[in-house]
mmCIF file of C-alpha atoms (C1' of nucleotides) in Angstrom:
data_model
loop_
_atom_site.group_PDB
_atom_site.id
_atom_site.type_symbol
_atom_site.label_atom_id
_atom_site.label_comp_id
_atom_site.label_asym_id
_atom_site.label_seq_id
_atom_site.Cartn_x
_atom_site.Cartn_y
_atom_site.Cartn_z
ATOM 1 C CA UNK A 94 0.000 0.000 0.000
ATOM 2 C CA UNK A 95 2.715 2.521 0.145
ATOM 3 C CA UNK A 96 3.850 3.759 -2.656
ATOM 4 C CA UNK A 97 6.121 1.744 -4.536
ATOM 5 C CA UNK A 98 7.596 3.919 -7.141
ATOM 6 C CA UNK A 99 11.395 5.551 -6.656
ATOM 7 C CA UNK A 100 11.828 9.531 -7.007
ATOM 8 C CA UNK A 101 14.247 11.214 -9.146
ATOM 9 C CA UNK A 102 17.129 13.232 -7.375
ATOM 10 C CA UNK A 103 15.745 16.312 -8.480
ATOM 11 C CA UNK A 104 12.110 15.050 -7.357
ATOM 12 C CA UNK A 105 13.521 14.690 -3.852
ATOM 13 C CA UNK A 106 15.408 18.340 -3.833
ATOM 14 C CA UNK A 107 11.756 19.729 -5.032
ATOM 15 C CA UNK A 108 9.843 17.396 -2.276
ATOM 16 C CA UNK A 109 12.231 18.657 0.207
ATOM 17 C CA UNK A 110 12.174 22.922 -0.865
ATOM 18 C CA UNK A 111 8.489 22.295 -0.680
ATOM 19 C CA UNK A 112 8.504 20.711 2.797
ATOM 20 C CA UNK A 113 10.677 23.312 3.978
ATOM 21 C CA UNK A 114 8.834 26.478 2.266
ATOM 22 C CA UNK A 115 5.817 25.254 4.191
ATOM 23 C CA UNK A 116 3.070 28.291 2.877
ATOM 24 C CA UNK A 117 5.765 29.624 0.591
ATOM 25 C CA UNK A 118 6.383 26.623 -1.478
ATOM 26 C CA UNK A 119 5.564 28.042 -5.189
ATOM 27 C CA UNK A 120 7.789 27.859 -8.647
ATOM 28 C CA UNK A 121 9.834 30.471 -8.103
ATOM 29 C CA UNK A 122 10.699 30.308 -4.530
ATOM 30 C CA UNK A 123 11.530 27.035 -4.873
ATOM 31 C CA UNK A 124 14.055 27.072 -7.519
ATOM 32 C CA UNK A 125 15.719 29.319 -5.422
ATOM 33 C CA UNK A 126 15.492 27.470 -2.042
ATOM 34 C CA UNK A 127 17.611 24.892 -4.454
ATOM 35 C CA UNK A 128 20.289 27.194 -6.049
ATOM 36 C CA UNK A 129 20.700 28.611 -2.972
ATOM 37 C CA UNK A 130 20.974 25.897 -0.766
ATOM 38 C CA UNK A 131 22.766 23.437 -2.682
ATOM 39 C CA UNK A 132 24.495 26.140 -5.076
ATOM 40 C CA UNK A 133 23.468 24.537 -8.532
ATOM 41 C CA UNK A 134 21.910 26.303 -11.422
ATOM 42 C CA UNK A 135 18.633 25.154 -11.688
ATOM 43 C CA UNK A 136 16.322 26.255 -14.490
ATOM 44 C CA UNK A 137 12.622 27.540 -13.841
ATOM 45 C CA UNK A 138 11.463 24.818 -16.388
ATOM 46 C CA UNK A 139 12.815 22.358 -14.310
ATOM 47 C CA UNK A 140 11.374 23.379 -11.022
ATOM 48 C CA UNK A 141 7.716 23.748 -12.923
ATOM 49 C CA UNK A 142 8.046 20.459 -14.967
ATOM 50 C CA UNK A 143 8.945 18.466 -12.033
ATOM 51 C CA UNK A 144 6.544 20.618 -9.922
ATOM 52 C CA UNK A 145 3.389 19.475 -12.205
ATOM 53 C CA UNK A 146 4.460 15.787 -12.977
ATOM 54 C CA UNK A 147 4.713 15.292 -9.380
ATOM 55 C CA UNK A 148 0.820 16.604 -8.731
ATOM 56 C CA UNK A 149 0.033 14.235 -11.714
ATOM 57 C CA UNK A 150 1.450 11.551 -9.677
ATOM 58 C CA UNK A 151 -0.368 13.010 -6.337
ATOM 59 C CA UNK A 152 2.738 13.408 -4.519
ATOM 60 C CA UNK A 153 1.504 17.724 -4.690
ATOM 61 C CA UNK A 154 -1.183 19.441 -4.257
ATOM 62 C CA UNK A 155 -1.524 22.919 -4.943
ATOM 63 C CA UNK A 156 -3.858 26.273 -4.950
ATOM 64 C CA UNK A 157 -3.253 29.548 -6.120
ATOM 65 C CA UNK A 158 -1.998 32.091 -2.989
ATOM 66 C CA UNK A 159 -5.007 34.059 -1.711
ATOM 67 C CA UNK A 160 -2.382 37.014 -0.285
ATOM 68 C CA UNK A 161 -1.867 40.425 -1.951
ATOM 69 C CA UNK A 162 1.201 40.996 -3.737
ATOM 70 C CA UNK A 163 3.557 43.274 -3.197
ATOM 71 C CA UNK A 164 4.013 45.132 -6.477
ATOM 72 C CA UNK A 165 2.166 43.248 -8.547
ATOM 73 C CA UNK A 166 2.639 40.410 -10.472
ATOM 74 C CA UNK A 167 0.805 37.148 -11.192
ATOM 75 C CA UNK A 168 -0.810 34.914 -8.458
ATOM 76 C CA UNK A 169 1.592 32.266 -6.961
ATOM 77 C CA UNK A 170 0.734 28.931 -6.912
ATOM 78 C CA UNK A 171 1.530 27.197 -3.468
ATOM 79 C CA UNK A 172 2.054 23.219 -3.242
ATOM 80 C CA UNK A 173 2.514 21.337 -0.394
ATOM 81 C CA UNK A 174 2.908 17.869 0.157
ATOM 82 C CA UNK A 175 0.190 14.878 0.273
ATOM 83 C CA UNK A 176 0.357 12.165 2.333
ATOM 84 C CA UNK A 177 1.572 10.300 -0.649
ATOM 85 C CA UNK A 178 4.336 12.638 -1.164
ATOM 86 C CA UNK A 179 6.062 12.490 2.387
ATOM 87 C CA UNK A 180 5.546 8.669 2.666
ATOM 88 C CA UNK A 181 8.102 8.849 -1.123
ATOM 89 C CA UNK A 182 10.032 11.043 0.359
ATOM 90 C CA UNK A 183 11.243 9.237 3.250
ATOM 91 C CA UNK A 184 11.326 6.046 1.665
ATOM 92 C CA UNK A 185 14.019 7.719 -0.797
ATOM 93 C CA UNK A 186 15.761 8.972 1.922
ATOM 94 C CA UNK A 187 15.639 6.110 3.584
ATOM 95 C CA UNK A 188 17.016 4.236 0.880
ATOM 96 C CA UNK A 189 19.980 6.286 0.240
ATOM 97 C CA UNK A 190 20.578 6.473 4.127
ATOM 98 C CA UNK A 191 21.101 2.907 4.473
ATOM 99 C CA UNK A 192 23.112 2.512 1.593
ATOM 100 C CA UNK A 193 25.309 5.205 3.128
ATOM 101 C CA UNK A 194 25.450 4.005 6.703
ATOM 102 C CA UNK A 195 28.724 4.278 8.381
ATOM 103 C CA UNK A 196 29.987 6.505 5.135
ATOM 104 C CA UNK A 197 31.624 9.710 5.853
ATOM 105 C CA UNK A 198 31.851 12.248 2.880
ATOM 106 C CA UNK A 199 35.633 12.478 4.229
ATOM 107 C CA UNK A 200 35.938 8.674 2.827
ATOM 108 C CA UNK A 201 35.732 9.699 -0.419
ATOM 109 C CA UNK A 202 38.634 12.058 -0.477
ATOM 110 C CA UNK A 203 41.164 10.112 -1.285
ATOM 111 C CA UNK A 204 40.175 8.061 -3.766
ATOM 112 C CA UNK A 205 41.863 7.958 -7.256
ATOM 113 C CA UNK B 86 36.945 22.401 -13.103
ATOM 114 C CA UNK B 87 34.891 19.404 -11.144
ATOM 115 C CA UNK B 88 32.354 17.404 -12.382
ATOM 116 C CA UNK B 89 29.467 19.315 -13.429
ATOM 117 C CA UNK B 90 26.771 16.799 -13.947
ATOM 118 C CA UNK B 91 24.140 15.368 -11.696
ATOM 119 C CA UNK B 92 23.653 11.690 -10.484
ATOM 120 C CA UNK B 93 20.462 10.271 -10.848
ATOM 121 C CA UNK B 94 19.125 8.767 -7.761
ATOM 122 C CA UNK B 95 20.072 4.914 -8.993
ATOM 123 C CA UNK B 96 23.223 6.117 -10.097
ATOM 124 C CA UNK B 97 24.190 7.400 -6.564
ATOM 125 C CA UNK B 98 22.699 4.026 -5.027
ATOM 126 C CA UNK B 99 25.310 1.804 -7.669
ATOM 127 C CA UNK B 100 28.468 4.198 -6.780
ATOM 128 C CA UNK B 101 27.838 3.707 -3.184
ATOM 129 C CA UNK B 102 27.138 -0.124 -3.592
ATOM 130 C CA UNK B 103 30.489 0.089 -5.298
ATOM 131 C CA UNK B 104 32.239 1.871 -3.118
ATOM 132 C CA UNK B 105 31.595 -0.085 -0.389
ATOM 133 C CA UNK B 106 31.954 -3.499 -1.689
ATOM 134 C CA UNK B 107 35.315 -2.623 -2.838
ATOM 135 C CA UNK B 108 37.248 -5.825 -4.537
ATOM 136 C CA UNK B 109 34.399 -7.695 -4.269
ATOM 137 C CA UNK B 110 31.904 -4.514 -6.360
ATOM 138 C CA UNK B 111 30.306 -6.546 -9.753
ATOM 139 C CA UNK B 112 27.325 -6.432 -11.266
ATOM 140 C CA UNK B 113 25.586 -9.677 -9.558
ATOM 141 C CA UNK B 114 26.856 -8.410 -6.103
ATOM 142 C CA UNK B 115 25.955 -4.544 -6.328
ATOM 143 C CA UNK B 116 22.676 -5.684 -6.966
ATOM 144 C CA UNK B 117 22.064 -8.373 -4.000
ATOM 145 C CA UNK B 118 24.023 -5.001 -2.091
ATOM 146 C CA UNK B 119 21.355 -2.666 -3.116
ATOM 147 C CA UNK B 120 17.953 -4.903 -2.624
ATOM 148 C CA UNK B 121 19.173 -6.338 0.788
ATOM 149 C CA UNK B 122 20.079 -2.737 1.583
ATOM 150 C CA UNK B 123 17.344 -0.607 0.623
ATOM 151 C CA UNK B 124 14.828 -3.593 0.598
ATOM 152 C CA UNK B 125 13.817 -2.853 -2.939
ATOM 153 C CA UNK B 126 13.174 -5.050 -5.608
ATOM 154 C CA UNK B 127 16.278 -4.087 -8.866
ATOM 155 C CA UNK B 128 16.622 -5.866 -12.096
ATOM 156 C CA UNK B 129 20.208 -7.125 -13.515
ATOM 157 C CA UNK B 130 19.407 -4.971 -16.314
ATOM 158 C CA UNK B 131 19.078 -1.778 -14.635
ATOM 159 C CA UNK B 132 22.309 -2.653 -12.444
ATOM 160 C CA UNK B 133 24.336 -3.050 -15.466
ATOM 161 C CA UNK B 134 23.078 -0.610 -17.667
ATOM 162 C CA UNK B 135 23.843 2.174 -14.850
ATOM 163 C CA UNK B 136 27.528 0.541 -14.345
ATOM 164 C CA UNK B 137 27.922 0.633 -18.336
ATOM 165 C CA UNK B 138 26.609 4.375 -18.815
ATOM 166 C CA UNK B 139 29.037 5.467 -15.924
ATOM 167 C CA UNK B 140 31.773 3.927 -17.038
ATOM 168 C CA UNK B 141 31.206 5.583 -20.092
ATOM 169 C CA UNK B 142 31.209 8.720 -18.131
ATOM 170 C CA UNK B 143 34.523 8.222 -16.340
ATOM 171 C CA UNK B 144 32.899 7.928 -13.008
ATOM 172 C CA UNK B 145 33.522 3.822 -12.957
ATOM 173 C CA UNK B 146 37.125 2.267 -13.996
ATOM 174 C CA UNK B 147 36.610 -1.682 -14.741
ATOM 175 C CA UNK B 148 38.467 -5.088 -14.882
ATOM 176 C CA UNK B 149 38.103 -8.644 -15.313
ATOM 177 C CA UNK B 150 38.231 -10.273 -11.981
ATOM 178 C CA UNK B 151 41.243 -13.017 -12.098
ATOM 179 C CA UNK B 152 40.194 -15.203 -9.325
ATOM 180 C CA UNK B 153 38.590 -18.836 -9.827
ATOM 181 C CA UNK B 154 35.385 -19.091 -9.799
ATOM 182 C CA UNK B 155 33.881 -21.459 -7.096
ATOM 183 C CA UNK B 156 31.888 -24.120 -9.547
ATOM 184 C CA UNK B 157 32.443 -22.293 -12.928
ATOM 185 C CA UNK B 158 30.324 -19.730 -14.267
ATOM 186 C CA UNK B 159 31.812 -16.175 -16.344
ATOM 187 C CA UNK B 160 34.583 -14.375 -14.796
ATOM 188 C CA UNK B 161 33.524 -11.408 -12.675
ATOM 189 C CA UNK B 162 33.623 -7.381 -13.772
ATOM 190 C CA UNK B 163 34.959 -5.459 -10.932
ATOM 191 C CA UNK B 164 34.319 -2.098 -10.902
ATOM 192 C CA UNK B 165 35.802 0.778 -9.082
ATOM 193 C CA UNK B 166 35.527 4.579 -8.374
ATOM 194 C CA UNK B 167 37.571 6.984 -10.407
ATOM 195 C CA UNK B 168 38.601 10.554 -8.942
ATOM 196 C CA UNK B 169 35.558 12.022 -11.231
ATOM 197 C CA UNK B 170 33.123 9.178 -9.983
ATOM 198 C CA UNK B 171 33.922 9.847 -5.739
ATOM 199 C CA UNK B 172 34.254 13.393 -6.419
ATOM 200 C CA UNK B 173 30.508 12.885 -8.456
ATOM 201 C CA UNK B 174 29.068 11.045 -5.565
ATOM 202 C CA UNK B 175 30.460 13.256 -2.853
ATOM 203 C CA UNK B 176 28.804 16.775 -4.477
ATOM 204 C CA UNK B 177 25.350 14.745 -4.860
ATOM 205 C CA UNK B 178 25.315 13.709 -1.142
ATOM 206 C CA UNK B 179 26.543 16.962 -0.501
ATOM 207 C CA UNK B 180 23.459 18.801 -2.198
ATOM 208 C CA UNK B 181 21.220 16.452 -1.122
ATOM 209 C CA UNK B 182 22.074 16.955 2.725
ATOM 210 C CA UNK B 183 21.875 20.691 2.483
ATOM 211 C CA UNK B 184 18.479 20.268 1.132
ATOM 212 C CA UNK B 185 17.621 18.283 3.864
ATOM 213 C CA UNK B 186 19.507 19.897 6.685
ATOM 214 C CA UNK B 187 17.765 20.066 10.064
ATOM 215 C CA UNK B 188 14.668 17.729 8.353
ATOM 216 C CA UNK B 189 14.634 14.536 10.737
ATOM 217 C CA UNK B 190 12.901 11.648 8.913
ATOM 218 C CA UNK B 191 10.242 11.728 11.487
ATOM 219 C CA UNK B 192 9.434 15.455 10.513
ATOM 220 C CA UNK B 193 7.704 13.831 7.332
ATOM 221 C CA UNK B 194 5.688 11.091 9.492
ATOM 222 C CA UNK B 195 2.714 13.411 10.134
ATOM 223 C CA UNK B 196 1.529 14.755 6.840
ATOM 224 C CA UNK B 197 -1.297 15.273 5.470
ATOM 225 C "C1'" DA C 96 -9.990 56.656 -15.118
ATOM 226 C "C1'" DA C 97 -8.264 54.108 -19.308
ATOM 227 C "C1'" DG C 98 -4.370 52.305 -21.305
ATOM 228 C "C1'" DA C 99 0.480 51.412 -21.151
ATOM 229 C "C1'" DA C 100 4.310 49.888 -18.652
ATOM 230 C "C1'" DT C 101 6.210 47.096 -15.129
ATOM 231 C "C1'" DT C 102 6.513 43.304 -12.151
ATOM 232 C "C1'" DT C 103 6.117 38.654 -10.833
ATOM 233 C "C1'" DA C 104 5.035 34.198 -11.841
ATOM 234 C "C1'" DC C 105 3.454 30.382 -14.576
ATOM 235 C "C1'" DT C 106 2.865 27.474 -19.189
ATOM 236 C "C1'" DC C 107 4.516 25.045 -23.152
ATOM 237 C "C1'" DT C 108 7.402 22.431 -26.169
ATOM 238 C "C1'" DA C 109 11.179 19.607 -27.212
ATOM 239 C "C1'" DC C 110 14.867 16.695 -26.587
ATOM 240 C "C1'" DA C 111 18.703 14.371 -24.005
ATOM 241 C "C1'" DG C 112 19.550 11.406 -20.182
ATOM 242 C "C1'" DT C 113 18.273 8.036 -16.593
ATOM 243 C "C1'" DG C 114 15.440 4.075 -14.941
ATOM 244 C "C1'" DT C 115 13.794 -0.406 -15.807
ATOM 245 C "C1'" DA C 116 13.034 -5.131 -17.429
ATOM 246 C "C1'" DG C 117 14.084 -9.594 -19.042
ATOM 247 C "C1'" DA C 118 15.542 -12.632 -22.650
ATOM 248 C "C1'" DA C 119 19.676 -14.004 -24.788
ATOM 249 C "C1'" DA C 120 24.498 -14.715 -25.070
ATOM 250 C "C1'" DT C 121 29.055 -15.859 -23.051
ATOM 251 C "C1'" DG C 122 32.773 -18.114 -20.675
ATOM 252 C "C1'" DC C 123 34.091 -21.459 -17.215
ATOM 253 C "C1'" DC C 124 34.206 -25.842 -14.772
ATOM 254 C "C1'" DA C 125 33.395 -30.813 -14.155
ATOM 255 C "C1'" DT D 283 28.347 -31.701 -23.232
ATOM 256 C "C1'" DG D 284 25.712 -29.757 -19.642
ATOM 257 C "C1'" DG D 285 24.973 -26.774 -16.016
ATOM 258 C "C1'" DC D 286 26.091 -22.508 -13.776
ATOM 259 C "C1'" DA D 287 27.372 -17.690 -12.762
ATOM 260 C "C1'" DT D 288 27.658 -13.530 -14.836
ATOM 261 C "C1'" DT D 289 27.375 -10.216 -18.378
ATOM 262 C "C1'" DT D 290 25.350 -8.207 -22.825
ATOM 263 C "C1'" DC D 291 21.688 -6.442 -25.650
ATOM 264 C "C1'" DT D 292 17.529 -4.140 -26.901
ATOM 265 C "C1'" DA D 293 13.633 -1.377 -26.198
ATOM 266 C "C1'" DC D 294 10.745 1.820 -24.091
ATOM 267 C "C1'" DA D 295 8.877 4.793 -20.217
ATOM 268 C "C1'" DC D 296 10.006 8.323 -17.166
ATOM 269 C "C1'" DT D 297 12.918 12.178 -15.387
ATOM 270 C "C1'" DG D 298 16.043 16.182 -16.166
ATOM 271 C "C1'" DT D 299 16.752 20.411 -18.426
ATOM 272 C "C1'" DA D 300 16.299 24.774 -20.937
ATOM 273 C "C1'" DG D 301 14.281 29.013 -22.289
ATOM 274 C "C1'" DA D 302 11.041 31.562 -24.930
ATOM 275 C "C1'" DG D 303 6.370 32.740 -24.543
ATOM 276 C "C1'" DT D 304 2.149 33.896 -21.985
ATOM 277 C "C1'" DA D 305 -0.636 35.596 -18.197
ATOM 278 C "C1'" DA D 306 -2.357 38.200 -14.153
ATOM 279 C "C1'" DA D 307 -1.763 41.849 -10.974
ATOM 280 C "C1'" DT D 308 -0.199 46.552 -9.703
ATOM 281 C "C1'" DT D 309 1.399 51.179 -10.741
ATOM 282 C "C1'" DC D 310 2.431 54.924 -13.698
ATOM 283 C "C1'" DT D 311 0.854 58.453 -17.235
ATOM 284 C "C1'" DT D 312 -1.802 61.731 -18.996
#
DNA sequence: AAGAATTTACTCTACAGTGTAGAAATGCCA
DNA sequence: TGGCATTTCTACACTGTAGAGTAAATTCTT
């Protein structure tokens, strides 16, 4: 019954901006809680793409922001995450957890 | 002057099954690494198409393994890390843990 | 106050790259 | 030769990525 199917890295760096934008979580925010954060170029097409494919899939939902802009502009569209979405989230995070149990980024220093 | 590209999720899985089976990292026994691991269900063919394309990449060096085989069977592909493929895998755990700093894995238990 | 300009944000299209599966082929040993 | 362990091949669906274009809201202009 929980969902079975695997998220994409980008997927999971969108699931987790939106988890941590909370009632700030739309397009453009978003690609810039990633640039910021993990300091990579991301492209707004990206962020949307991945932003709509994932409410396809019902890991999203979203409504437009109800709040008065600033100086104008177009309505934002706010997602959060379903119940769907978290339970994919932490499985993926699981996932990669275990797989990197007991590795420290140091350990890959050295390699050649 | 680094790497520039992104891992895919599987891709990070493989390079960590690698790195941490070491001597022993082919194709047969990164996969049995990553179901027992992450307790989910991956075909040969995705295994080896991942090591292939990453090979092809730089990120993976390979060799034929010279041991004997126990009771016959085709000699083993061992596959290691290059400099490119460590330095890969540590900026995608890198990104992903800034994205996910200060998010425990029971902050996503709740959700709606 | 109407229309233009400005601001902010979202939509669309297209293509390369990654994820996935499983049947078939290969090389080795007894 | 026959059985076994392991790899190769092929094909297609899904994810990653970019950027130009479009839309809605406010503010400026006259």
């Amino acid at each position: 019954m929980p969902p079975r199917d695997n998220l994409g890295e980008f997927e999971q760096l969108v699931l987790l901006a939106v988890f941590r934008l909370k009632a700030d979580a739309y397009g453009m925010r978003v690609r810039q809680e990633i640039e910021t954060r993990t300091n990579r170029p991301t492209s707004i097409g990206a962020v949307y793409a991945t932003l709509d494919r994932m409410e396809s899939k019902g890991l999203l939902r979203s409504e437009v922001g109800e709040s008065t802009p600033a100086r104008g502009g177009r309505p934002k569209k706010i997602f959060t995450l379903t119940a769907l979405g978290s339970d994919s989230l932490r499985r993926s995070m699981e996932a990669l957890s275990k797989m990197r149990h007991g590795i420290k980024m140091g350990d890959l220093e050295w390699l050649v």
